[in-house]
Coordinates of C-alpha atoms in Angstrom, one line a residue:
Chain F
M1 CA 119.2 105.6 102.5
S2 CA 122.1 106.3 100.5
D3 CA 125.7 104.2 101.5
A4 CA 127.9 107.2 100.1
P5 CA 129.6 109.7 102.5
M6 CA 127.2 113.4 102.6
T7 CA 130.4 115.3 103.4
E8 CA 130.7 116.8 100.0
T9 CA 128.9 116.1 97.0
R10 CA 128.4 113.1 96.2
I11 CA 130.2 112.1 92.7
D12 CA 126.8 110.2 91.4
H13 CA 125.2 114.0 92.0
R14 CA 127.5 115.5 90.2
V15 CA 127.2 112.7 86.9
I16 CA 123.2 113.1 87.1
A17 CA 123.7 117.0 87.3
E18 CA 125.0 117.1 84.2
L19 CA 122.3 114.5 82.7
V20 CA 119.5 117.0 83.9
E21 CA 118.5 119.9 81.4
P22 CA 117.9 123.1 82.7
N23 CA 114.7 124.1 83.4
S24 CA 113.4 120.8 83.7
R25 CA 110.5 119.2 86.3
V26 CA 112.4 117.3 88.7
L27 CA 111.5 115.0 91.2
D28 CA 114.2 112.9 92.6
V29 CA 113.2 109.8 94.8
G30 CA 115.0 109.1 97.8
C31 CA 115.6 112.4 97.7
G32 CA 117.7 112.7 101.1
N33 CA 118.9 115.6 103.1
G34 CA 117.7 117.5 99.6
E35 CA 121.3 117.6 98.1
L36 CA 120.9 116.8 94.5
L37 CA 117.7 118.9 94.5
E38 CA 119.6 121.6 95.4
I39 CA 122.3 121.4 92.9
L40 CA 119.6 120.8 90.2
A41 CA 117.3 123.8 91.1
T42 CA 120.1 126.3 91.8
S43 CA 122.5 125.3 88.9
K44 CA 119.7 123.8 86.7
G45 CA 116.8 126.2 87.6
A46 CA 114.7 123.1 87.8
D47 CA 111.8 122.7 89.3
A48 CA 112.7 120.1 91.5
R49 CA 110.3 117.7 93.9
G50 CA 111.4 115.0 96.1
I51 CA 109.9 111.9 97.7
E52 CA 112.1 110.6 101.5
I53 CA 111.2 108.3 103.3
S54 CA 113.0 110.0 106.9
Q55 CA 111.0 112.9 108.6
V56 CA 114.5 114.0 109.6
G57 CA 115.5 114.1 105.7
V58 CA 112.0 115.7 105.0
N59 CA 112.7 118.4 107.8
S60 CA 115.7 119.8 106.6
C61 CA 115.0 119.6 102.6
V62 CA 111.8 122.1 103.7
A63 CA 113.6 123.8 106.2
R64 CA 115.6 124.8 103.3
G65 CA 112.5 125.4 101.6
L66 CA 112.3 122.6 99.0
S67 CA 109.1 120.7 98.4
V68 CA 109.5 117.1 99.8
I69 CA 107.1 114.4 101.1
Q70 CA 107.8 111.7 103.8
G71 CA 107.3 108.3 101.4
D72 CA 108.5 106.1 99.5
A73 CA 109.2 104.2 96.1
D74 CA 107.6 100.9 96.3
E75 CA 104.2 103.4 97.8
D76 CA 104.0 106.9 96.6
L77 CA 105.0 106.5 92.9
S78 CA 101.3 105.1 92.1
A79 CA 99.6 108.6 92.4
Y80 CA 101.6 110.5 89.7
P81 CA 100.0 111.5 86.8
D82 CA 101.7 109.7 83.1
S83 CA 104.8 111.4 82.8
A84 CA 104.7 114.2 85.0
F85 CA 108.0 115.0 84.8
D86 CA 111.1 115.7 82.4
Y87 CA 113.1 113.7 84.8
V88 CA 113.0 111.1 87.4
V89 CA 115.8 110.2 89.7
L90 CA 116.6 107.3 92.1
S91 CA 119.3 107.5 93.1
Q92 CA 121.4 104.8 95.4
T93 CA 118.4 103.7 96.1
L94 CA 116.9 101.0 94.0
Q95 CA 118.7 98.1 95.7
A96 CA 116.4 99.3 99.3
T97 CA 113.0 98.6 97.1
W98 CA 110.6 95.5 97.9
D99 CA 110.3 96.0 93.7
P100 CA 113.1 96.7 91.9
K101 CA 110.6 96.2 88.4
E102 CA 108.0 97.7 89.2
V103 CA 110.1 100.8 90.4
V104 CA 111.4 101.5 87.2
R105 CA 108.7 100.9 85.2
Q106 CA 106.6 103.4 87.6
L107 CA 109.8 105.9 87.1
L108 CA 108.9 105.7 83.7
R109 CA 105.5 106.1 83.4
I110 CA 105.7 109.2 85.5
G111 CA 109.6 110.6 83.7
S112 CA 110.0 111.8 80.1
H113 CA 113.6 110.4 80.8
V114 CA 114.3 107.7 84.1
I115 CA 117.9 109.1 85.6
V116 CA 119.3 105.4 87.9
S117 CA 122.5 105.6 89.9
I118 CA 123.3 102.0 91.4
P119 CA 125.6 100.2 93.1
N120 CA 127.2 97.7 91.0
F121 CA 127.2 94.6 93.6
G122 CA 129.8 93.0 90.4
Y123 CA 132.1 95.6 91.5
W124 CA 136.2 93.5 91.7
Q125 CA 136.4 94.1 95.5
N126 CA 132.7 92.6 96.2
R127 CA 133.0 90.0 93.7
L128 CA 137.1 89.2 96.1
H129 CA 135.1 89.3 99.7
L130 CA 132.9 86.7 98.6
L131 CA 135.4 84.8 96.3
F132 CA 137.9 84.2 99.6
K133 CA 136.5 85.8 102.5
G134 CA 133.2 83.9 101.6
H135 CA 131.5 86.9 103.1
M136 CA 129.6 89.3 102.0
P137 CA 131.4 91.8 100.7
V138 CA 131.5 95.2 103.3
T139 CA 133.1 97.6 102.2
D140 CA 133.8 101.4 102.8
Y141 CA 131.0 102.2 100.0
L142 CA 128.4 99.2 101.1
P143 CA 128.8 99.2 105.1
H144 CA 126.6 96.9 106.0
S145 CA 125.8 93.7 107.3
W146 CA 124.0 91.6 105.7
Y147 CA 121.5 91.0 108.6
D148 CA 121.5 94.9 108.9
T149 CA 121.8 96.2 105.2
P150 CA 117.8 98.3 103.5
N151 CA 119.8 96.8 100.4
I152 CA 117.1 94.1 99.7
H153 CA 117.8 93.8 95.5
F154 CA 121.2 94.4 94.8
C155 CA 121.8 93.8 91.0
T156 CA 125.2 94.3 89.1
I157 CA 125.7 97.0 85.8
R158 CA 124.8 93.7 83.7
D159 CA 122.0 92.8 85.5
F160 CA 120.1 96.2 85.4
V161 CA 120.7 96.2 81.6
D162 CA 119.0 93.2 81.0
L163 CA 116.3 94.7 83.4
T164 CA 116.3 97.7 81.2
K165 CA 115.6 95.6 78.0
E166 CA 112.9 93.2 80.0
L167 CA 110.9 96.3 80.3
G168 CA 112.2 97.6 76.7
C169 CA 113.1 100.3 77.9
T170 CA 116.4 103.0 76.2
V171 CA 119.2 103.4 77.6
E172 CA 120.5 106.8 76.4
K173 CA 123.3 107.1 78.0
A174 CA 125.3 105.1 81.0
V175 CA 128.5 106.4 83.1
A176 CA 130.4 103.7 85.7
L177 CA 132.7 105.4 88.0
N178 CA 134.5 103.4 90.0
G179 CA 136.3 103.3 93.2
N180 CA 138.5 107.0 92.7
G181 CA 134.9 108.1 91.7
Q182 CA 136.6 108.4 88.1
R183 CA 134.8 107.7 84.9
I184 CA 135.2 104.0 83.1
P185 CA 135.8 105.4 79.4
I186 CA 132.6 105.2 77.1
Q187 CA 134.2 103.1 74.8
A188 CA 135.4 100.1 77.5
P189 CA 132.6 97.3 77.2
W190 CA 130.2 95.6 79.7
W191 CA 132.3 93.6 81.4
L192 CA 135.3 96.3 82.0
W193 CA 132.6 98.3 83.0
N194 CA 131.0 95.5 85.5
L195 CA 134.0 94.9 86.7
F196 CA 135.9 97.6 87.1
G197 CA 132.5 100.0 88.2
E198 CA 132.1 100.7 92.0
Q199 CA 128.8 102.6 90.8
A200 CA 126.7 103.3 87.1
V201 CA 124.4 106.5 86.0
F202 CA 121.9 105.6 83.6
L203 CA 120.1 107.9 81.5
L204 CA 116.6 105.7 80.2
K205 CA 113.9 106.9 78.0
R206 CA 110.6 105.2 77.3
Chain C
M1 CA 80.0 136.9 145.1
T2 CA 78.0 133.6 145.1
S3 CA 79.3 131.0 142.4
Q4 CA 76.0 131.9 140.4
D5 CA 76.6 134.9 140.2
G6 CA 80.1 134.3 138.7
D7 CA 77.9 132.7 136.6
A8 CA 76.0 134.8 135.4
L9 CA 78.8 136.9 135.0
T10 CA 80.4 135.2 132.5
D11 CA 77.4 134.2 131.1
A12 CA 76.7 138.1 130.6
A13 CA 80.2 138.4 129.7
R14 CA 79.5 135.6 126.6
L15 CA 76.6 136.9 125.4
R16 CA 78.6 140.4 124.8
E17 CA 81.2 138.7 123.2
A18 CA 78.4 137.7 120.7
D19 CA 77.3 140.9 119.2
E20 CA 80.0 143.1 120.5
P21 CA 83.6 141.3 120.6
S22 CA 86.8 142.9 122.0
S23 CA 88.2 142.9 119.0
P24 CA 87.7 144.2 116.0
V25 CA 84.6 143.1 114.1
I26 CA 83.7 143.9 110.5
R27 CA 79.5 144.2 109.9
F28 CA 78.0 143.6 106.0
G29 CA 74.2 145.0 106.0
K30 CA 72.0 143.8 104.1
D31 CA 73.5 144.9 101.0
K32 CA 75.7 142.8 101.6
P33 CA 74.6 139.2 102.3
L34 CA 76.8 136.1 103.1
R35 CA 75.5 133.3 100.4
L36 CA 75.3 130.0 102.1
D37 CA 75.5 126.5 100.5
A38 CA 72.6 125.8 103.1
G39 CA 70.4 127.6 100.1
V40 CA 69.9 131.0 102.0
D41 CA 71.4 134.7 101.9
L42 CA 73.0 135.6 105.2
A43 CA 72.4 139.4 106.1
P44 CA 73.3 141.1 108.2
W45 CA 75.8 139.6 109.5
Q46 CA 79.5 140.3 111.0
I47 CA 83.1 138.6 111.5
A48 CA 85.1 139.8 114.3
Y49 CA 88.8 139.1 113.5
Q50 CA 92.7 139.7 115.4
T51 CA 95.6 141.0 113.1
Y52 CA 99.1 140.7 114.3
G53 CA 102.3 141.8 112.8
T54 CA 102.5 144.8 109.6
L55 CA 101.0 144.4 106.6
N56 CA 103.3 145.3 104.3
E57 CA 103.8 147.8 101.5
D58 CA 102.8 145.6 98.6
R59 CA 99.7 143.7 100.5
S60 CA 102.0 140.3 99.9
N61 CA 102.8 139.2 103.3
A62 CA 99.2 138.7 104.8
I63 CA 98.5 134.9 106.0
L64 CA 95.6 133.8 107.4
V65 CA 95.5 131.8 110.4
C66 CA 92.0 129.0 110.9
H67 CA 91.6 128.2 113.9
A68 CA 89.8 124.8 114.9
L69 CA 86.3 123.8 116.0
T70 CA 86.8 125.1 119.7
G71 CA 89.3 127.8 118.8
D72 CA 88.8 131.8 118.0
Q73 CA 90.4 134.9 116.7
Y74 CA 92.3 135.2 120.1
V75 CA 95.7 133.3 118.3
A76 CA 98.7 135.1 119.8
S77 CA 96.6 137.1 122.4
T78 CA 95.2 137.0 125.8
N79 CA 91.5 135.7 125.8
P80 CA 89.0 138.1 127.2
L81 CA 86.4 135.7 128.4
T82 CA 89.5 133.4 129.6
G83 CA 92.3 135.4 130.4
K84 CA 94.8 133.0 128.9
P85 CA 97.5 133.3 126.7
G86 CA 96.6 132.7 122.8
W87 CA 96.5 129.3 121.4
W88 CA 98.6 129.2 119.7
S89 CA 101.3 131.4 120.9
M90 CA 104.2 129.0 120.4
M91 CA 103.4 128.7 116.9
V92 CA 102.5 132.5 116.0
G93 CA 104.5 135.2 117.6
P94 CA 107.4 137.9 117.5
G95 CA 110.0 134.7 116.3
R96 CA 108.1 132.4 116.3
P97 CA 107.6 129.6 113.3
I98 CA 104.6 132.0 111.6
D99 CA 107.1 135.2 112.5
T100 CA 104.1 138.4 113.3
D101 CA 107.4 140.6 113.0
R102 CA 108.3 138.9 108.8
F103 CA 104.0 138.3 108.7
F104 CA 100.8 140.1 109.4
V105 CA 99.2 137.2 110.7
I106 CA 95.3 137.7 110.2
C107 CA 92.7 135.4 112.3
A108 CA 89.0 135.4 112.1
N109 CA 86.5 133.8 114.2
V110 CA 84.5 131.2 112.0
L111 CA 80.9 131.5 110.9
G112 CA 78.6 130.0 113.4
G113 CA 81.0 130.3 116.1
C114 CA 80.6 132.5 119.4
M115 CA 83.5 135.1 119.8
G116 CA 81.9 137.7 117.2
T117 CA 81.1 136.8 113.8
T118 CA 77.6 136.0 113.4
G119 CA 76.3 132.8 114.7
P120 CA 73.2 130.9 116.9
A121 CA 74.3 132.8 120.2
S122 CA 74.3 136.4 118.5
T123 CA 71.1 138.5 118.2
N124 CA 68.3 137.8 115.3
P125 CA 67.8 141.6 113.5
E126 CA 64.4 139.8 112.9
T127 CA 63.0 139.2 116.5
G128 CA 65.7 140.9 118.6
K129 CA 66.5 137.5 120.1
P130 CA 69.3 135.1 119.5
Y131 CA 69.2 133.2 116.9
A132 CA 69.2 130.1 118.0
L133 CA 68.1 126.9 115.8
D134 CA 66.5 129.7 113.3
M135 CA 70.5 130.6 112.1
P136 CA 71.1 128.7 108.8
L137 CA 73.4 125.1 109.2
V138 CA 76.6 126.7 108.4
T139 CA 79.9 124.6 106.3
I140 CA 82.8 124.9 106.1
R141 CA 83.0 126.5 101.9
D142 CA 80.6 129.0 103.8
M143 CA 82.9 130.2 106.8
V144 CA 85.6 130.5 104.0
R145 CA 83.5 132.2 101.9
S146 CA 82.8 135.1 104.8
Q147 CA 86.8 134.9 105.5
A148 CA 87.3 135.8 101.9
M149 CA 84.6 138.9 101.9
L150 CA 87.5 139.9 105.1
I151 CA 90.1 140.0 103.2
D152 CA 88.5 142.2 101.0
E153 CA 87.8 143.9 103.2
L154 CA 91.1 144.5 104.5
G155 CA 92.4 145.1 101.2
I156 CA 93.9 142.3 100.8
D157 CA 94.1 140.5 97.2
T158 CA 96.3 138.2 97.7
L159 CA 97.3 136.5 101.0
F160 CA 100.6 135.0 101.5
A161 CA 99.7 131.9 103.0
V162 CA 96.5 130.3 104.4
V163 CA 97.5 128.2 107.9
G164 CA 94.9 125.7 110.0
G165 CA 95.4 122.4 111.9
S166 CA 92.0 120.1 112.7
M167 CA 89.5 122.0 111.4
G168 CA 91.4 124.9 110.0
G169 CA 93.0 122.9 107.8
M170 CA 89.8 121.6 106.5
Q171 CA 89.5 125.3 106.0
V172 CA 92.7 125.4 104.3
L173 CA 91.9 122.9 101.9
Q174 CA 88.8 124.6 100.9
W175 CA 90.3 128.0 100.4
A176 CA 92.4 126.4 98.2
A177 CA 90.0 124.9 96.4
S178 CA 87.3 127.6 96.0
Y179 CA 90.6 130.8 95.3
P180 CA 93.1 128.8 94.0
D181 CA 94.6 132.7 92.6
R182 CA 94.0 133.9 96.4
L183 CA 97.0 131.9 98.3
F184 CA 100.2 131.4 97.3
S185 CA 101.0 129.2 100.4
A186 CA 99.2 126.5 102.3
A187 CA 99.4 125.3 105.4
V188 CA 97.7 121.9 106.7
L189 CA 98.6 120.4 109.7
C190 CA 96.3 116.9 111.5
S191 CA 93.5 117.3 109.1
G192 CA 91.9 115.8 106.3
A193 CA 89.9 116.3 102.8
R194 CA 86.5 115.4 104.5
H195 CA 85.5 114.2 107.9
S196 CA 85.2 110.4 108.6
S197 CA 82.8 107.8 110.3
Q198 CA 83.7 108.1 113.1
N199 CA 84.6 111.4 113.9
I200 CA 80.8 112.2 112.9
A201 CA 79.9 109.7 115.2
F202 CA 81.8 111.4 118.3
H203 CA 80.4 114.4 117.3
E204 CA 76.9 112.8 116.7
V205 CA 77.0 111.4 120.6
G206 CA 78.3 115.3 121.3
R207 CA 75.4 116.6 120.2
Q208 CA 72.9 114.9 121.4
A209 CA 74.6 114.7 125.2
V210 CA 73.2 118.9 124.3
M211 CA 70.0 118.0 122.7
A212 CA 69.5 115.8 126.0
D213 CA 70.5 118.4 128.3
P214 CA 66.9 119.8 129.7
D215 CA 68.6 123.7 129.6
W216 CA 69.0 123.2 126.0
C217 CA 65.1 123.8 125.6
H218 CA 64.9 123.1 121.9
G219 CA 67.9 125.6 121.2
K220 CA 66.1 128.8 123.2
Y221 CA 68.5 128.7 126.6
L222 CA 69.5 132.0 126.8
E223 CA 65.8 133.3 126.3
Y224 CA 65.2 131.1 129.2
D225 CA 68.0 132.0 131.0
V226 CA 69.6 129.2 132.0
R227 CA 72.0 127.2 129.9
P228 CA 72.9 122.8 129.2
A229 CA 76.6 123.3 131.1
K230 CA 76.1 119.6 131.9
G231 CA 75.4 118.4 128.7
L232 CA 78.0 121.0 126.8
A233 CA 80.3 119.5 129.5
V234 CA 79.3 115.6 128.8
A235 CA 79.8 116.7 124.7
R236 CA 83.7 118.9 125.7
M237 CA 84.4 115.3 127.9
A238 CA 84.2 113.3 125.1
A239 CA 85.9 114.5 122.5
H240 CA 88.8 115.8 124.4
V241 CA 89.3 111.7 124.5
T242 CA 89.6 112.0 121.0
Y243 CA 92.3 114.5 120.7
M244 CA 93.9 112.6 123.1
S245 CA 96.0 109.0 122.9
D246 CA 96.1 106.1 124.6
Q247 CA 99.2 106.4 124.9
S248 CA 99.6 109.9 126.0
L249 CA 97.0 109.1 129.0
H250 CA 98.3 106.4 130.1
R251 CA 101.5 108.3 130.7
K252 CA 99.8 111.8 132.0
F253 CA 97.6 110.0 134.6
G254 CA 97.8 105.8 134.1
R255 CA 95.4 104.3 136.6
S256 CA 96.6 107.5 139.6
L257 CA 93.6 107.8 141.4
Q258 CA 92.8 111.9 142.1
D259 CA 93.8 113.0 146.2
R260 CA 93.3 109.8 147.3
E261 CA 94.7 106.1 148.8
H262 CA 92.2 104.1 147.4
V263 CA 88.5 103.6 145.3
T264 CA 85.8 104.7 147.0
F265 CA 83.2 101.8 146.1
G266 CA 81.1 105.3 144.7
F267 CA 80.9 106.8 141.4
D268 CA 82.5 110.4 142.6
A269 CA 85.9 111.2 140.6
D270 CA 87.8 108.5 141.6
F271 CA 90.8 108.3 139.0
Q272 CA 93.2 111.2 137.7
I273 CA 91.9 110.7 134.5
E274 CA 88.4 111.4 135.2
S275 CA 88.8 114.5 137.9
Y276 CA 91.2 116.2 134.5
L277 CA 87.9 115.2 131.8
R278 CA 85.6 116.8 134.2
H279 CA 87.4 120.2 134.5
Q280 CA 88.0 120.4 130.8
G281 CA 84.5 119.6 130.2
M282 CA 83.0 122.4 133.2
S283 CA 85.2 125.1 132.0
F284 CA 84.6 124.8 128.6
V285 CA 81.2 125.7 129.0
D286 CA 82.1 128.6 130.6
R287 CA 83.5 130.0 127.3
F288 CA 81.6 128.5 124.9
D289 CA 78.3 128.7 123.6
A290 CA 76.4 124.8 123.3
N291 CA 74.7 125.6 120.0
S292 CA 77.6 127.1 118.2
Y293 CA 78.9 123.7 119.3
L294 CA 76.3 122.2 117.2
Y295 CA 76.9 124.6 114.2
V296 CA 80.2 124.0 114.6
T297 CA 80.6 120.4 114.5
R298 CA 77.7 120.5 112.0
A299 CA 80.3 122.0 109.3
M300 CA 83.1 119.1 110.0
D301 CA 80.9 116.8 109.5
Y302 CA 79.6 118.1 106.3
F303 CA 82.9 119.2 104.9
D304 CA 84.2 116.2 101.7
L305 CA 86.3 118.0 99.5
A306 CA 86.4 115.1 96.5
A307 CA 82.3 115.4 96.4
D308 CA 81.9 119.0 95.7
Y309 CA 85.1 117.5 92.7
G310 CA 83.0 114.5 91.1
G311 CA 84.1 112.5 94.0
V312 CA 88.1 112.9 92.7
L313 CA 89.9 114.9 95.2
A314 CA 92.6 115.7 92.8
H315 CA 90.4 117.6 90.3
A316 CA 89.6 119.8 93.3
F317 CA 93.5 121.2 93.3
K318 CA 93.7 121.0 89.2
G319 CA 95.8 123.9 87.9
S320 CA 96.4 124.5 91.4
K321 CA 99.9 126.9 91.7
T322 CA 99.9 127.3 95.3
R323 CA 102.1 125.1 97.8
F324 CA 101.4 122.4 100.0
C325 CA 102.5 121.9 103.3
I326 CA 100.8 118.7 104.8
A327 CA 101.5 117.6 108.5
S328 CA 100.0 114.6 110.2
V329 CA 100.6 112.9 114.1
T330 CA 101.9 109.3 114.4
S331 CA 99.6 108.9 117.3
D332 CA 96.4 110.7 115.6
W333 CA 93.3 108.7 115.2
L334 CA 91.0 111.2 114.7
F335 CA 92.9 113.1 112.1
P336 CA 95.1 110.0 111.1
T337 CA 98.2 110.2 108.9
S338 CA 96.2 108.3 105.9
E339 CA 94.0 111.2 105.7
S340 CA 97.0 113.9 105.1
R341 CA 98.3 111.3 102.3
A342 CA 95.8 111.3 100.4
V343 CA 95.7 114.9 100.4
V344 CA 99.3 114.6 99.4
H345 CA 98.5 111.5 97.0
A346 CA 95.8 113.6 95.4
L347 CA 98.1 116.5 95.3
N348 CA 100.4 114.9 93.6
A349 CA 97.8 113.3 90.9
A350 CA 97.1 116.6 90.1
A351 CA 101.0 118.1 90.1
G352 CA 100.8 120.1 92.8
N353 CA 103.8 121.5 94.9
V354 CA 103.2 119.7 98.0
S355 CA 105.4 119.2 101.0
F356 CA 104.8 115.7 103.8
V357 CA 106.1 114.8 106.7
E358 CA 104.6 112.6 109.5
I359 CA 105.9 114.0 112.4
D360 CA 106.4 111.4 115.6
S361 CA 104.9 112.0 118.3
P362 CA 102.4 110.3 121.1
R363 CA 100.4 113.6 122.2
G364 CA 97.3 112.7 119.6
H365 CA 95.4 114.8 117.7
D366 CA 96.1 118.0 120.2
A367 CA 99.9 117.8 118.7
F368 CA 99.5 120.4 116.1
L369 CA 98.8 123.2 119.0
L370 CA 101.1 121.9 121.8
N371 CA 105.3 122.1 122.1
E372 CA 106.2 119.9 118.6
P373 CA 109.8 120.8 117.8
E374 CA 109.6 119.1 114.9
L375 CA 106.7 120.2 113.7
F376 CA 107.5 124.0 114.2
T377 CA 111.1 123.7 112.1
M378 CA 108.9 122.5 109.4
V379 CA 106.5 125.3 109.0
R380 CA 109.2 128.0 109.7
G381 CA 110.9 125.7 106.9
F382 CA 108.0 126.2 105.2
L383 CA 107.1 129.5 105.1
T384 CA 110.6 131.2 105.0
G385 CA 111.2 129.1 101.7
G386 CA 108.3 130.1 100.4
A387 CA 108.8 133.8 101.7
R388 CA 112.6 134.1 100.2
S389 CA 110.6 133.5 97.1
R390 CA 108.5 135.7 97.1
G391 CA 110.2 138.7 98.3
I392 CA 108.9 139.3 101.6
L393 CA 112.0 140.6 103.7
P394 CA 113.1 139.5 107.2
P395 CA 113.1 141.1 110.3
A396 CA 115.8 143.7 110.6
L397 CA 117.3 141.6 113.3
A398 CA 116.7 138.8 111.8
D399 CA 118.8 139.4 109.1
D400 CA 121.7 137.7 111.0
W401 CA 120.2 134.8 111.2
E402 CA 118.4 134.7 107.5
A403 CA 122.0 134.9 105.9
H404 CA 123.2 131.5 107.6
S405 CA 120.0 129.5 107.7

């Protein structure tokens, strides 16, 4: 489901792995081919599980000994009990769900911590695209046209921060990454993150 | 030899298999009765089984394969009645997904069956005649209990995996619920935690067909040296349709005619599908006992795992450490994906360790018995991943493959 290139370790995966305490129980929602699960299992000793929508993705995970179910964030979160995991991860997937608010609510219910990474629609390149070309942004990072994109609920970093307020959860940590995958300094103001962050990773708590 | 002589020969062979199977068998005396859900003790009783591969020194590499409704213990070796290769030889064998170079595979004929485990065709020691309807009804849980006693006899404490499709999958789920500490992993294919109303309905049609055959003789046909072949064949024909899909029937047969240019304006098998079904029905009666068909279909009908746990399926898996692998097939309307998903959600609710995939195939329920590469990949990966974490060594020849996987 992700638009990010899969050839080398995804930058947001590295950032997420740093946020996870060793030996935790982790659920990765939208785990793709299981790259993050494998990083967490091998480098963090995590008991890592996944949910993935594509049969190919699930099979490639299971074939590597990972525990993954075929399903999606909109349908399959409600079956999990409260606080079933130490961390629930939703990386680059929120914008593709039908009901992002309900999904985040479910994530906060089943995970003691929630890690969400999002593509930032407020990134300056996207703004320029819309402002000057008058087209929906199509970039290397967001390569789909408006009519075939799985991303139906884009938001900006600011929008997401507003959603966390609305849901009454705490942002424990936030990391914004610029177009080169570099971190934007933590002391930078939100507007800077919102403009220069191509993607952001949030660590949330109920 | 006339065809009647041929029938008599097959009958004799089939009857012999019921008491004196070609495979190994363990006989339990009156001191080791099998306690049945029907509330009676079955004794003496016996269980017929086959094994493949070698049990390792730690006794940690055993996989129990549970067969479906009309399967048998010959999962990967020639069936002594039909002379056909094992029913799952694509899945089980050297280098196969269930690799007999790595694992010690056990498959037993189910309780109520007719290939050497006690069932209605077995001789009742009280009367010296076949049990017929004097055999108590059996359940999936009874089958599993009998398998656990077999595993005890084989000196195996914990199974590395229990694997099965359809009714075999029901047994796997029952294993996980009844003996959570005795299995490390469980693979459930094209199955569910209960038999649906529609499935009970189809079984009832089959049973009524058997019982409506005058040669059924209220179950005592073996005593009268006849058999309800027509009834059982019709039962098999109806059931066989449920194992396929509209799409697979259409692809395989369409409306093609059987060895003729035009329809005959009669009730011959004009269409290929009719001819195919008749053949399926007639070849089935040569290898299967009609009363066994009644008993085993009934066992499936009674299966409702949640009902044993206060109506909450998740409670059946509470605290389970078993790793589960669940697979369904898109075109399976006998055990549709929703049934598998219900099991997955129950396992999620119980914080269980579960993998699940829906295989995209047009072949219907029977897809799990056929050449489905995605299913093979899934099962192989699941077992290999588990074996690695259990320290079950790969076969020497596969070391290279293992290092690169």
